[in-house]
XYZ file of C-alpha atoms in Angstrom:
62
model
C -61.113 15.224 3.663
C -58.160 17.419 4.690
C -56.016 19.527 2.620
C -53.109 18.067 1.311
C -49.573 19.129 2.863
C -47.339 20.049 0.004
C -44.338 17.571 -0.021
C -41.807 20.481 0.106
C -43.567 21.416 3.578
C -42.121 18.445 5.323
C -38.989 16.503 5.362
C -40.033 13.927 7.829
C -42.975 11.907 9.065
C -45.658 13.739 10.889
C -46.281 10.631 13.456
C -42.681 9.053 13.878
C -40.669 12.000 12.872
C -38.350 10.077 10.970
C -36.611 11.770 7.652
C -38.070 10.871 4.336
C -35.742 9.327 1.970
C -35.835 7.324 -1.227
C -36.804 4.095 0.848
C -38.858 6.013 3.510
C -41.187 7.742 0.844
C -44.174 10.534 1.512
C -47.772 9.362 1.481
C -50.666 11.545 2.158
C -53.159 10.729 4.602
C -56.624 10.754 2.711
C -58.210 11.708 6.014
C -56.397 14.800 7.208
C -53.844 15.534 4.144
C -50.670 15.324 6.333
C -47.486 13.278 5.445
C -46.740 10.227 6.882
C -44.308 7.162 5.969
C -45.384 3.875 4.630
C -44.626 2.533 8.097
C -46.803 4.665 9.794
C -49.556 4.156 7.025
C -50.423 0.418 6.988
C -54.133 1.102 5.887
C -54.741 0.864 2.292
C -57.874 1.100 0.112
C -58.594 0.596 -3.638
C -59.940 3.543 -5.524
C -62.455 2.905 -8.324
C -59.734 3.025 -11.044
C -57.967 0.331 -9.171
C -55.077 2.146 -8.031
C -54.150 1.924 -4.079
C -54.577 4.676 -1.611
C -53.807 5.450 1.992
C -57.194 5.145 4.105
C -58.153 6.466 7.454
C -55.829 7.021 10.360
C -55.854 10.814 10.130
C -53.530 12.676 12.399
C -56.404 14.863 13.437
C -58.440 12.239 14.223
C -55.858 10.866 16.942
């Protein structure tokens, strides 16, 4: 797993480069740790405690 990029380090999605807003929120890729928007992170997984998390599709894997 990659090191998570701090939220303050990115004002836009690493994939589509659209600015994060109240509606277009930041999400960390669990594979590479980069910040992506909801539209660029369609894959989800359930964690053991029942919470949802982003899954796969790491930028470094592309």
